Coordinates of C-alpha atoms in Angstrom, one line a residue:
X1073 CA 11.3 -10.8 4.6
X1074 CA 12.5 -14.4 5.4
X1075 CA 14.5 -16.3 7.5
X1076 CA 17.3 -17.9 5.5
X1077 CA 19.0 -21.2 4.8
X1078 CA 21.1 -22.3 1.9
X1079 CA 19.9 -25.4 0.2
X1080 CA 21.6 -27.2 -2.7
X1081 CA 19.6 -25.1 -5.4
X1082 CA 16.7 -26.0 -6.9
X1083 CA 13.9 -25.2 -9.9
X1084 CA 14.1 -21.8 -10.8
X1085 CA 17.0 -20.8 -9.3
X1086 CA 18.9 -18.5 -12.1
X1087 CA 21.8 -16.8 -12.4
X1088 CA 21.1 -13.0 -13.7
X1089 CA 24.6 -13.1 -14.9
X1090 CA 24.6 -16.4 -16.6
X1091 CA 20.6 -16.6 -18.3
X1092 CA 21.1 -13.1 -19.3
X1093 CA 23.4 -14.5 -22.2
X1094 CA 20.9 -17.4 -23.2
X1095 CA 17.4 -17.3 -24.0
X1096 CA 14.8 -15.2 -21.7
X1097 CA 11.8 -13.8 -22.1
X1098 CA 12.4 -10.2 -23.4
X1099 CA 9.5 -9.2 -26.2
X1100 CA 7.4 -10.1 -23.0
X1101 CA 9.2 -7.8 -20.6
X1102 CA 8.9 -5.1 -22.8
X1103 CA 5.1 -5.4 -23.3
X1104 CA 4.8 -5.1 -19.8
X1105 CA 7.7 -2.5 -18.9
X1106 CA 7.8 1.0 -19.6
X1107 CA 10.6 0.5 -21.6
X1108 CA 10.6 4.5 -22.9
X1109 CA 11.6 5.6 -19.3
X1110 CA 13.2 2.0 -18.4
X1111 CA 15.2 0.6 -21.6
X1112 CA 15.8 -2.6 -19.5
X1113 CA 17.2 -4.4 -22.9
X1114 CA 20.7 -2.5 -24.0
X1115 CA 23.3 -2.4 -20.7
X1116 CA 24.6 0.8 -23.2
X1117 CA 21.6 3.2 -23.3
X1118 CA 22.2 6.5 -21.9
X1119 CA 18.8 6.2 -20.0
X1120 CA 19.6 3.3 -18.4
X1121 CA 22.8 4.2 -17.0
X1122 CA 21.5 7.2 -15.6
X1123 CA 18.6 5.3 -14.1
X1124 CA 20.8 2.9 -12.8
X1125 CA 23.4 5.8 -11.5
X1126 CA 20.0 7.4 -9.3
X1127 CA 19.0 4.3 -7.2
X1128 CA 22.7 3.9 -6.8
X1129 CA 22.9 7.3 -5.6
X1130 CA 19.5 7.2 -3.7
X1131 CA 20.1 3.9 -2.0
X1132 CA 23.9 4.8 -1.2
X1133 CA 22.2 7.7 0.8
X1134 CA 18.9 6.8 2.0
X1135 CA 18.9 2.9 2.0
X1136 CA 15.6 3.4 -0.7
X1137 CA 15.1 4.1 -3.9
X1138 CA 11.8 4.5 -6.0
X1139 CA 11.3 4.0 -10.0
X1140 CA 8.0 5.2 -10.6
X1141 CA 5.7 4.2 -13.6
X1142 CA 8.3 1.0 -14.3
X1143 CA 4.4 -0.9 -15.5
X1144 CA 3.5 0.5 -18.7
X1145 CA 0.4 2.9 -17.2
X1146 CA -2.3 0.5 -19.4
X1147 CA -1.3 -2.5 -17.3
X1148 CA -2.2 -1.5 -14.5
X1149 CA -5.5 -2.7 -13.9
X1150 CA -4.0 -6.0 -15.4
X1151 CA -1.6 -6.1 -12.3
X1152 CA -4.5 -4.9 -9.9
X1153 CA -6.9 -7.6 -11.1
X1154 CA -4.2 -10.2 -11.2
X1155 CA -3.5 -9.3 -7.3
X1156 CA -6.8 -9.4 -6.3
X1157 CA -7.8 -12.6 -7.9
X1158 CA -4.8 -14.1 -5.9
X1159 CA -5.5 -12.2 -2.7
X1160 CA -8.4 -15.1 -1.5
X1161 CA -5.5 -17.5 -1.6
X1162 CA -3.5 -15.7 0.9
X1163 CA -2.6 -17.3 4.5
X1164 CA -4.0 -15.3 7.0
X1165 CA -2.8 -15.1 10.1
X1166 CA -2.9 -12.7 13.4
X1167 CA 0.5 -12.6 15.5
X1168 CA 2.2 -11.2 18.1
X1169 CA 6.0 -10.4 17.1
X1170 CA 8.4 -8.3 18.0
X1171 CA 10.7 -5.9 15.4
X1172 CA 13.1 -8.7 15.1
X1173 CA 10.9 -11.5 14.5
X1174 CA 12.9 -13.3 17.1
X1175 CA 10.9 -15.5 19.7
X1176 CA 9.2 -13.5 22.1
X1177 CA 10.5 -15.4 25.0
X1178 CA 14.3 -14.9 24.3
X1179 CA 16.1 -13.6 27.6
X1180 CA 16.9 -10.4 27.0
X1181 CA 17.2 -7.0 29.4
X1182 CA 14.0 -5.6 29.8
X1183 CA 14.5 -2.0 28.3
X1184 CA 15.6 -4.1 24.8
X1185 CA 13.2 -3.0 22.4
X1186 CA 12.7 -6.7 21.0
X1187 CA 11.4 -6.6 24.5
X1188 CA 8.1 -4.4 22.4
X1189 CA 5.3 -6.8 21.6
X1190 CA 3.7 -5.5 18.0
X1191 CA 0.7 -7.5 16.8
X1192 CA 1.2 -8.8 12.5
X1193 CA -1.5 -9.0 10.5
X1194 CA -0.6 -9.2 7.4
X1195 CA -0.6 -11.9 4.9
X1196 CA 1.2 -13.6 2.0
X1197 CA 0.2 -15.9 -1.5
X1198 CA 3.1 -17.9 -1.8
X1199 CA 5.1 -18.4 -5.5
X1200 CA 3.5 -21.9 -6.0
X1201 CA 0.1 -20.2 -6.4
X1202 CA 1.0 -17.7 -8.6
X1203 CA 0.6 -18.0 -12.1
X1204 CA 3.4 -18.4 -14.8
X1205 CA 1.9 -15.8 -17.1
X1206 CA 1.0 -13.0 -14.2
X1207 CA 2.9 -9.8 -14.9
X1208 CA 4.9 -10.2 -11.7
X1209 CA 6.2 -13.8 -12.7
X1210 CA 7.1 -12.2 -16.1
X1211 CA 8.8 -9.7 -14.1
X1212 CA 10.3 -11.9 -11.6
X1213 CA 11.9 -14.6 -14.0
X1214 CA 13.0 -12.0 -16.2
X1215 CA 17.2 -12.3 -16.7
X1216 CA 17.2 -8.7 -18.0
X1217 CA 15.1 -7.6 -14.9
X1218 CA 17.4 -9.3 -12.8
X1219 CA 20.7 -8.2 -14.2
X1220 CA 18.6 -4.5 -13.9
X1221 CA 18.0 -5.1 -10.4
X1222 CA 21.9 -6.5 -9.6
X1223 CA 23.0 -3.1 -11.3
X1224 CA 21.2 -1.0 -9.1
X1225 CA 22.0 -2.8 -6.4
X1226 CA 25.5 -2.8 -7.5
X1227 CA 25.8 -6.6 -7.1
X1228 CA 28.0 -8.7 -9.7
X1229 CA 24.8 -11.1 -9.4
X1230 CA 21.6 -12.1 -8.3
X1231 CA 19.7 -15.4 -8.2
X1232 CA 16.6 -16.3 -7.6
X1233 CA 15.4 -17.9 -4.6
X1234 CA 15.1 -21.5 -4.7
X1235 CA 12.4 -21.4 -1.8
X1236 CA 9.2 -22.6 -3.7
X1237 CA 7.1 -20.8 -1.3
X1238 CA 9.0 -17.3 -0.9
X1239 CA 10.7 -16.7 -3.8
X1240 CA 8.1 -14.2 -5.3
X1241 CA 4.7 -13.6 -3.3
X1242 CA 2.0 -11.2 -3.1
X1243 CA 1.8 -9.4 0.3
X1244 CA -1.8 -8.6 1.6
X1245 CA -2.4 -6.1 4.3
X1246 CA -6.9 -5.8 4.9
X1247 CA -8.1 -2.8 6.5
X1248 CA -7.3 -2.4 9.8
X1249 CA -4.4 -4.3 9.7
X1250 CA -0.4 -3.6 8.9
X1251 CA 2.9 -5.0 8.7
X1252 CA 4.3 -3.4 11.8
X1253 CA 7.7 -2.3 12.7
X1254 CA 10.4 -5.1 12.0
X1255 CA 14.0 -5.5 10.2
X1256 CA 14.4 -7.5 7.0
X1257 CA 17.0 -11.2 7.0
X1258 CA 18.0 -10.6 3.4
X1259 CA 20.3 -7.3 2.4
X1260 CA 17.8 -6.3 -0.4
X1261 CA 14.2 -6.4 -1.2
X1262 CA 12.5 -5.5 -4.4
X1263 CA 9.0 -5.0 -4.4
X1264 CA 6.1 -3.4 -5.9
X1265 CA 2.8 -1.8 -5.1
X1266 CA 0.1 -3.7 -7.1
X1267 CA -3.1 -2.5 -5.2
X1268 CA -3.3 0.7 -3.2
X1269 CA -6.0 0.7 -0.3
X1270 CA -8.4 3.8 0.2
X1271 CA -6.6 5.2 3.4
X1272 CA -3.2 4.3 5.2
X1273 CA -0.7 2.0 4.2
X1274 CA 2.0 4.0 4.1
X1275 CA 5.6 2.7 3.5
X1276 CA 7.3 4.0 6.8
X1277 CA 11.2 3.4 7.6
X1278 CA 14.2 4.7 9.1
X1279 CA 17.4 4.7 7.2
X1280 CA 20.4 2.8 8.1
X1281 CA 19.0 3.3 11.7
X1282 CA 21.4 0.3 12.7
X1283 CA 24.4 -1.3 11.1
X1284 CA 26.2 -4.7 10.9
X1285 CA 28.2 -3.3 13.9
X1286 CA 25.9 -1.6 16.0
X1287 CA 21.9 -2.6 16.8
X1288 CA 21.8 1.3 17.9
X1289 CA 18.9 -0.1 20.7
X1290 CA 18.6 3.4 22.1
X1291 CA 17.3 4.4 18.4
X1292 CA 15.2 1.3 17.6
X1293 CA 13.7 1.5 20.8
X1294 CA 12.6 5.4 20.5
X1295 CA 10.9 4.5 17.0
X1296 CA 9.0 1.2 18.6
X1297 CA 7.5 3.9 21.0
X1298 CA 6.6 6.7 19.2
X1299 CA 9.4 8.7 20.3
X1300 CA 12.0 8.5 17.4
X1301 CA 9.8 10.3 14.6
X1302 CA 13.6 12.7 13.7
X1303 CA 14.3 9.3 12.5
X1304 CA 11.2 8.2 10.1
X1305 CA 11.1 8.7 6.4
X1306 CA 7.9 8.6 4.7
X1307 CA 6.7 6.9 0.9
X1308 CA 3.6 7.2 -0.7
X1309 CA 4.0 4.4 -3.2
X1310 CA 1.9 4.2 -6.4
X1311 CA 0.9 1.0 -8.0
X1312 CA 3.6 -0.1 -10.7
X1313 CA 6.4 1.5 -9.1
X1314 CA 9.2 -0.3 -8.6
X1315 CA 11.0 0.1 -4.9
X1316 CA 14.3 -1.5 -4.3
X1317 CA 15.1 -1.7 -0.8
X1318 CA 17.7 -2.6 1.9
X1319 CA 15.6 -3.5 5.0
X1320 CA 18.4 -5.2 6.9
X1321 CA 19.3 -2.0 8.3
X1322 CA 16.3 0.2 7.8
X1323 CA 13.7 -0.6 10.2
X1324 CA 10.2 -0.7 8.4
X1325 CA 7.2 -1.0 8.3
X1326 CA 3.6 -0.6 6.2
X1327 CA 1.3 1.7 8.6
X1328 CA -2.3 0.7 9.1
X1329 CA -4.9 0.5 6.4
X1330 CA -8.1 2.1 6.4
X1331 CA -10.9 2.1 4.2
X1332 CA -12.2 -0.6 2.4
X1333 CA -9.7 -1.7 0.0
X1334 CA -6.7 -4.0 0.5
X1335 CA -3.0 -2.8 0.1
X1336 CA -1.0 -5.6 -2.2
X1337 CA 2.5 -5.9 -2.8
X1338 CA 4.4 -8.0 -4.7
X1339 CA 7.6 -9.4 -3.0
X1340 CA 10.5 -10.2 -5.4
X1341 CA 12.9 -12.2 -3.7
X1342 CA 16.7 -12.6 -4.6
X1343 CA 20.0 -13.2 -3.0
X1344 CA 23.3 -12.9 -3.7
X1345 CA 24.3 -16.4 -3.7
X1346 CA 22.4 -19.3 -4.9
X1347 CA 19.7 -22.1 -3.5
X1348 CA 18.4 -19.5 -0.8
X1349 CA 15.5 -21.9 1.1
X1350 CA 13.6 -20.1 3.9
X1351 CA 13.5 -21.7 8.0
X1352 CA 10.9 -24.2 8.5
X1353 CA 9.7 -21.7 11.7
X1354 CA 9.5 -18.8 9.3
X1355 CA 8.0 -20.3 6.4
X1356 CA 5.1 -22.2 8.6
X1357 CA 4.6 -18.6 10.1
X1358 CA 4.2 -16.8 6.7
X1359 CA 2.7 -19.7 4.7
X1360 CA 1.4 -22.2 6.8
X1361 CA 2.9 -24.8 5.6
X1362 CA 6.3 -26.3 4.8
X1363 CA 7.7 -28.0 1.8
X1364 CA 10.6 -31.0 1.9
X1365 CA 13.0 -28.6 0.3
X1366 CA 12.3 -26.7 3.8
X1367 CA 13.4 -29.5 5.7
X1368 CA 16.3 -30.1 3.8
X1369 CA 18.0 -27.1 3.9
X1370 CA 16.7 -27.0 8.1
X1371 CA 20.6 -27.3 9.0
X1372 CA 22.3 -25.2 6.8
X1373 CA 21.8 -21.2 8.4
X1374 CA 23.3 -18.4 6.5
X1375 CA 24.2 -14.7 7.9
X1376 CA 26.3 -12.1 6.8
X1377 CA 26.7 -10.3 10.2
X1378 CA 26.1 -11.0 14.1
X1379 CA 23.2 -9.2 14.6
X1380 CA 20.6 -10.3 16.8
X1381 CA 18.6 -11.5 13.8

């Protein structure tokens, strides 16, 4: 979702590997997981290995994998009310961008398809507004969650981000609006649908479309104009699922929303290694504002491949 740097750490960054072993806050993720069809708590249970063995399976194959009903089903107004009493205090902001999120100006060949102006329209409630005691902060600070979330992702650990802004936000998309075609920085992204809108917003993407090797521009290029649909997969998502997600591959995006109603998503963010801080240029753009640990961590890029991202 973000740009990258790494920082020296910070509040809040945890180590699902380290504050699984000490004291987290597990009687309240079970009061707000379906622990029945999710049993988050023993690494043992039969049902959680085989959960665990599906998104591995699914996101080996498709880049994307779905839990669906991970909210206990009488929480879900909760988490729709909760989102929509934080949508107000969203940044809002209309932009032209391209599918890389790279300056528009960049030289490149004109048939690049970074070369495709798409209009963003989308908006975010940064972590700093959201409550401790919202159901997606339970979720989010959760070590058993986390150590969860590393297992499906087969990672030997995740940490939080120590970006005070980005680490876990609520994504708003208003009617007539969408989050338009574009590749994620980060390897993984776990999010959940928290509001659904009357019409459109559908989760569009195209597995593994490029890899850390190849940018595949032919392919990219055919999607950004409507001529790649062999490559686009399809999700209807349901408030309370759970979607983990590698985007840095996948091209994505959320398609327009119609209706009256406003699609919300909550973004967890997490990273393999620790005191993740997002650009000042990308922060400012999704939040409007920057933060000292921002400028801070300005010289200190991270990435895992040579992509043009």
């Amino acid at each position: 979702m973000i740009d990258m740097v790494a920082g020296s750490g910070g509040r809040g960054d945890t180590c699902a590997s380290e504050a699984a072993g000490g004291e987290d806050n597990s009687a309240a993720l079970a009061a707000v997981v379906d622990t029945d069809r999710y049993p988050l708590h023993d690494s043992g249970d039969p049902g959680r290995t085989a959960v665990v063995a599906r998104a591995r399976t699914e996101l080996a194959a498709e880049g994307c994998t779905v839990l669906p009903g991970f909210i206990r089903a009488e929480l879900l107004e909760t988490l729709r009310a909760e989102g929509d009493a934080l949508a107000p205090r969203a940044y809002y902001t209309v932009e032209r961008v391209n599918a890389y999120n790279i300056p528009l100006d960049t030289e490149l060949p004109p048939e690049h398809p970074a070369r495709i102006v798409l209009e963003r329209g989308n908006a975010f409630v940064a972590r700093d507004l959201i409550p401790s005691d919202a159901l997606i902060q339970v979720l989010y600070t959760s070590p058993l969650f986390q150590r969860f979330v590393a297992d499906c992702f087969g990672l030997a650990e995740l940490h939080e981000f120590s970006d005070p802004l980005a680490g876990l936000c609520l994504n708003v998309v208003a009617p007539g609006n969408s989050h338009p075609w574009h590749f994620d920085t980060n390897a993984f992204t776990v999010s959940m649908l928290t509001q659904e809108p009357e019409g459109g917003g559908v989760f569009e993407y195209c597995p593994n479309i490029r890899t850390p090797r190849a940018e595949n521009l032919a392919d990219v290029r055919a999607v950004l104009t409507d001529a790649g649909e062999r490559f686009v997969r399809r999700l209807r998502l349901r408030p309370g699922d759970l979607q983990l997600f590698q985007g840095r591959f996948s091209l994505h995006r959320v398609s327009p929303v119609t209706g009256d109603t406003q699609r919300h998503t909550a973004i967890f963010a997490y990273s393999e290694r620790p005191g993740i801080i997002g650009t000042v240029e990308r922060t400012r753009q999704l939040f409007g504002r920057v933060l000292t640990d921002h400028l801070a961590a300005a010289d200190n890029a991270v990435r895992g491949d040579r992509l043009l991202d």
